[in-house]
Amino acid sequence: MEQRTTKGKIVIKDDWPGYNLELFTYPQHYHDDIESVYIPHGVVMDRIERLARHIMDDVGDEDIVVLCVLKGGFKFCSDLVEFIKILGRSSSRYLETRVEFIRLKSYLNDQSTEDLHIIGSRDLSFLRGKNVLIVEAIVDTGKTMKALLKHVETFQPKMVKVAGLLVKRVPNMPENLTDYVGFEIPNRFVVGYALDYNEYFRDLNHICVISEMGKMKYKI
């Protein structure tokens, strides 16, 4: 597997508590279910625009296949591809993107499990000989991404890069799994911006820290 060199990233320190909820608008039915706004939506969007610039600089004039990891990655992927299109229209280079989807499941409540389940077709033969950008909302233990990369490589793509909006600082995290990182965050369970807890909280625009009450309320 190719060596990865991660671009610059925003590092959020361990003691960052997030912003008071009263400073932002959000669905009020989640009032007791989240502790704070960890990363406001506007900051997320600005950072994604910067990642789009990095990707365009690296890929140049070559086309790419964007492999979006569902469900959590759909908003990140949509906004990232849109920024790539906007940047292309305002420059002499236009990066043609084909978006494909893969759905993975490796979480139970707030714990990452050892098992990686690819839901739907496992045949990614259309990646053969292509430049591939895997787009994932969050990389935590690295086990899921490592397994996905191994699976993708079996289809012999020309190149594989990984964009992760959030990467958690956790013990024994495999190094260099992601080429483009939005934010490096402490090992806290966050929701919003399509990140869920048992399918709840995807409708939050901001990235927020879930409360203990929220975990209990939506636990399965």
Coordinates of C-alpha atoms in Angstrom, one line a residue:
M1 CA 0.0 0.0 0.0
E2 CA 1.3 3.5 -0.9
Q3 CA 2.8 5.7 1.8
R4 CA 0.4 8.6 2.8
T5 CA 1.5 12.1 3.7
T6 CA -1.3 14.0 5.4
K7 CA -1.7 17.7 4.6
G8 CA -2.1 20.3 7.3
K9 CA -5.0 19.9 9.7
I10 CA -6.8 21.7 12.5
V11 CA -6.0 20.1 15.8
I12 CA -8.6 20.4 18.6
K13 CA -7.1 20.0 22.0
D14 CA -8.2 17.5 24.6
D15 CA -9.6 20.2 27.0
W16 CA -11.7 21.9 24.4
P17 CA -15.3 21.9 25.9
G18 CA -17.0 23.2 22.8
Y19 CA -19.4 26.2 22.5
N20 CA -22.4 26.9 24.7
L21 CA -25.6 25.6 23.0
E22 CA -27.3 29.0 23.6
L23 CA -25.0 30.6 21.1
F24 CA -26.3 28.6 18.1
T25 CA -29.5 27.5 16.5
Y26 CA -30.3 23.7 16.4
P27 CA -33.3 21.4 16.7
Q28 CA -34.7 22.1 20.1
H29 CA -35.8 18.5 20.7
Y30 CA -32.1 17.7 21.1
H31 CA -31.6 20.3 23.9
D32 CA -30.9 17.7 26.6
D33 CA -29.2 15.2 24.3
I34 CA -26.1 17.2 23.3
E35 CA -23.5 18.9 25.6
S36 CA -22.1 21.5 23.3
V37 CA -21.5 22.7 19.8
Y38 CA -18.0 21.2 19.1
I39 CA -17.4 22.5 15.6
P40 CA -19.9 25.1 14.2
H41 CA -21.3 24.4 10.7
G42 CA -19.6 27.5 9.2
V43 CA -16.2 26.4 10.3
V44 CA -16.8 22.9 8.9
M45 CA -17.7 24.4 5.5
D46 CA -14.7 26.7 5.3
R47 CA -12.4 23.8 6.2
I48 CA -14.0 21.6 3.5
E49 CA -13.4 24.3 0.9
R50 CA -9.7 24.2 1.8
L51 CA -9.6 20.4 1.5
A52 CA -11.1 20.8 -2.0
R53 CA -8.2 23.1 -2.9
H54 CA -5.6 20.6 -1.7
I55 CA -7.3 17.8 -3.7
M56 CA -7.4 19.8 -6.9
D57 CA -3.7 20.8 -6.4
D58 CA -2.7 17.2 -6.0
V59 CA -4.8 15.5 -8.7
G60 CA -4.3 18.1 -11.4
D61 CA -6.1 17.5 -14.6
E62 CA -6.9 13.8 -14.0
D63 CA -10.4 12.5 -13.4
I64 CA -11.3 10.9 -10.1
V65 CA -13.8 8.4 -8.7
V66 CA -15.1 9.6 -5.4
L67 CA -16.1 6.7 -3.2
C68 CA -18.5 8.1 -0.5
V69 CA -18.8 6.0 2.7
L70 CA -22.4 6.1 3.8
K71 CA -24.3 7.1 5.7
G72 CA -22.2 9.5 7.8
G73 CA -20.1 10.7 4.9
F74 CA -22.9 11.9 2.6
K75 CA -23.0 15.5 3.6
F76 CA -19.2 15.8 3.7
C77 CA -19.0 14.2 0.3
S78 CA -21.7 16.4 -1.2
D79 CA -20.1 19.6 0.0
L80 CA -16.6 18.5 -0.9
V81 CA -17.6 17.7 -4.5
E82 CA -19.6 20.9 -4.8
F83 CA -16.5 22.9 -3.7
I84 CA -14.4 21.0 -6.2
K85 CA -16.9 22.0 -8.9
I86 CA -17.0 25.6 -7.8
L87 CA -13.2 25.9 -7.8
G88 CA -13.0 24.3 -11.2
R89 CA -15.5 26.7 -12.7
S90 CA -13.4 29.7 -11.5
S91 CA -10.1 28.3 -12.8
S92 CA -8.6 26.9 -16.0
R93 CA -8.7 23.4 -14.6
Y94 CA -11.9 21.3 -14.2
L95 CA -11.6 18.1 -12.2
E96 CA -14.2 15.6 -13.4
T97 CA -15.7 13.7 -10.5
R98 CA -17.7 10.5 -10.6
V99 CA -19.4 9.8 -7.3
E100 CA -20.1 6.2 -6.1
F101 CA -21.3 5.0 -2.8
I102 CA -20.5 2.2 -0.4
R103 CA -22.2 1.6 3.0
L104 CA -20.3 0.3 6.0
K105 CA -21.4 -0.7 9.4
S106 CA -19.0 -1.2 12.3
Y107 CA -20.7 0.6 15.3
L108 CA -23.0 -0.6 18.0
N109 CA -24.2 2.3 20.1
D110 CA -21.1 4.4 20.8
Q111 CA -18.5 1.6 20.4
S112 CA -16.6 0.6 17.2
T113 CA -16.7 -3.2 16.7
E114 CA -14.1 -5.5 15.2
D115 CA -16.4 -6.5 12.3
L116 CA -16.6 -4.5 9.1
H117 CA -19.9 -5.1 7.2
I118 CA -20.1 -3.9 3.6
I119 CA -23.8 -3.4 3.0
G120 CA -24.9 -3.9 -0.6
S121 CA -22.6 -4.8 -3.6
R122 CA -19.0 -5.7 -2.7
D123 CA -18.0 -5.5 -6.4
L124 CA -16.0 -2.4 -7.0
S125 CA -14.5 -3.5 -10.3
F126 CA -15.3 -0.1 -11.8
L127 CA -12.4 1.2 -9.7
R128 CA -9.8 -0.7 -11.8
G129 CA -7.2 1.7 -13.2
K130 CA -9.0 4.8 -11.8
N131 CA -7.9 7.5 -9.4
V132 CA -10.0 6.9 -6.3
L133 CA -10.8 9.3 -3.4
I134 CA -12.4 7.7 -0.4
V135 CA -14.5 10.2 1.5
E136 CA -15.3 9.3 5.1
A137 CA -16.8 11.6 7.8
I138 CA -14.9 10.2 10.7
V139 CA -11.9 7.9 11.3
D140 CA -11.5 6.7 14.8
T141 CA -9.8 3.4 15.6
G142 CA -8.7 3.1 12.0
K143 CA -9.9 -0.5 11.8
T144 CA -12.8 0.2 9.4
M145 CA -10.7 2.4 7.1
K146 CA -7.8 -0.1 7.0
A147 CA -10.2 -2.9 6.1
L148 CA -11.8 -0.8 3.4
L149 CA -8.5 0.2 1.9
K150 CA -7.4 -3.4 1.7
H151 CA -10.7 -4.2 0.0
V152 CA -10.4 -1.4 -2.5
E153 CA -6.8 -2.2 -3.4
T154 CA -7.9 -5.7 -4.5
F155 CA -9.6 -4.0 -7.5
Q156 CA -6.3 -2.5 -8.7
P157 CA -7.1 1.2 -8.8
K158 CA -4.4 3.5 -10.2
M159 CA -4.3 5.6 -7.1
V160 CA -6.1 5.7 -3.8
K161 CA -6.4 8.8 -1.5
V162 CA -8.5 9.2 1.6
A163 CA -10.3 12.3 2.9
G164 CA -11.5 12.3 6.5
L165 CA -13.4 15.2 7.9
L166 CA -12.6 14.1 11.5
V167 CA -9.8 11.9 12.7
K168 CA -9.8 11.0 16.4
R169 CA -6.7 10.8 18.6
V170 CA -6.9 7.2 19.9
P171 CA -4.3 4.8 21.2
N172 CA -2.7 2.5 18.6
M173 CA -4.3 4.4 15.6
P174 CA -2.5 3.2 12.4
E175 CA -0.5 6.1 11.0
N176 CA -1.0 7.7 7.6
L177 CA -4.5 6.3 6.9
T178 CA -5.8 9.7 5.7
D179 CA -4.3 12.0 3.1
Y180 CA -6.7 15.0 3.7
V181 CA -7.9 15.7 7.3
G182 CA -10.3 18.4 8.3
F183 CA -10.0 18.2 12.0
E184 CA -8.0 16.1 14.5
I185 CA -10.2 15.7 17.6
P186 CA -10.0 14.0 21.0
N187 CA -11.6 10.7 21.6
R188 CA -15.1 12.1 22.1
F189 CA -18.3 10.8 20.6
V190 CA -19.6 13.5 18.3
V191 CA -22.8 13.7 16.2
G192 CA -24.3 16.0 13.6
Y193 CA -23.4 17.0 10.1
A194 CA -24.8 13.5 9.1
L195 CA -22.9 11.7 11.9
D196 CA -25.3 9.7 13.9
Y197 CA -25.9 7.8 17.1
N198 CA -28.2 4.9 16.2
E199 CA -29.6 6.9 13.2
Y200 CA -30.4 10.0 15.3
F201 CA -28.8 13.5 15.1
R202 CA -28.0 13.4 11.4
D203 CA -30.2 16.5 11.0
L204 CA -27.9 18.6 13.2
N205 CA -25.9 21.1 11.1
H206 CA -23.2 21.6 13.7
I207 CA -20.9 18.9 14.9
C208 CA -21.9 18.4 18.6
V209 CA -20.9 16.3 21.6
I210 CA -23.6 13.9 22.6
S211 CA -24.6 13.9 26.3
E212 CA -24.9 10.9 28.6
M213 CA -28.7 11.5 28.6
G214 CA -28.7 11.4 24.8
K215 CA -26.8 8.1 24.8
M216 CA -29.2 6.5 27.2
K217 CA -32.3 8.0 25.4
Y218 CA -31.4 6.5 22.0
K219 CA -29.5 3.4 23.0
I220 CA -30.5 0.1 21.4

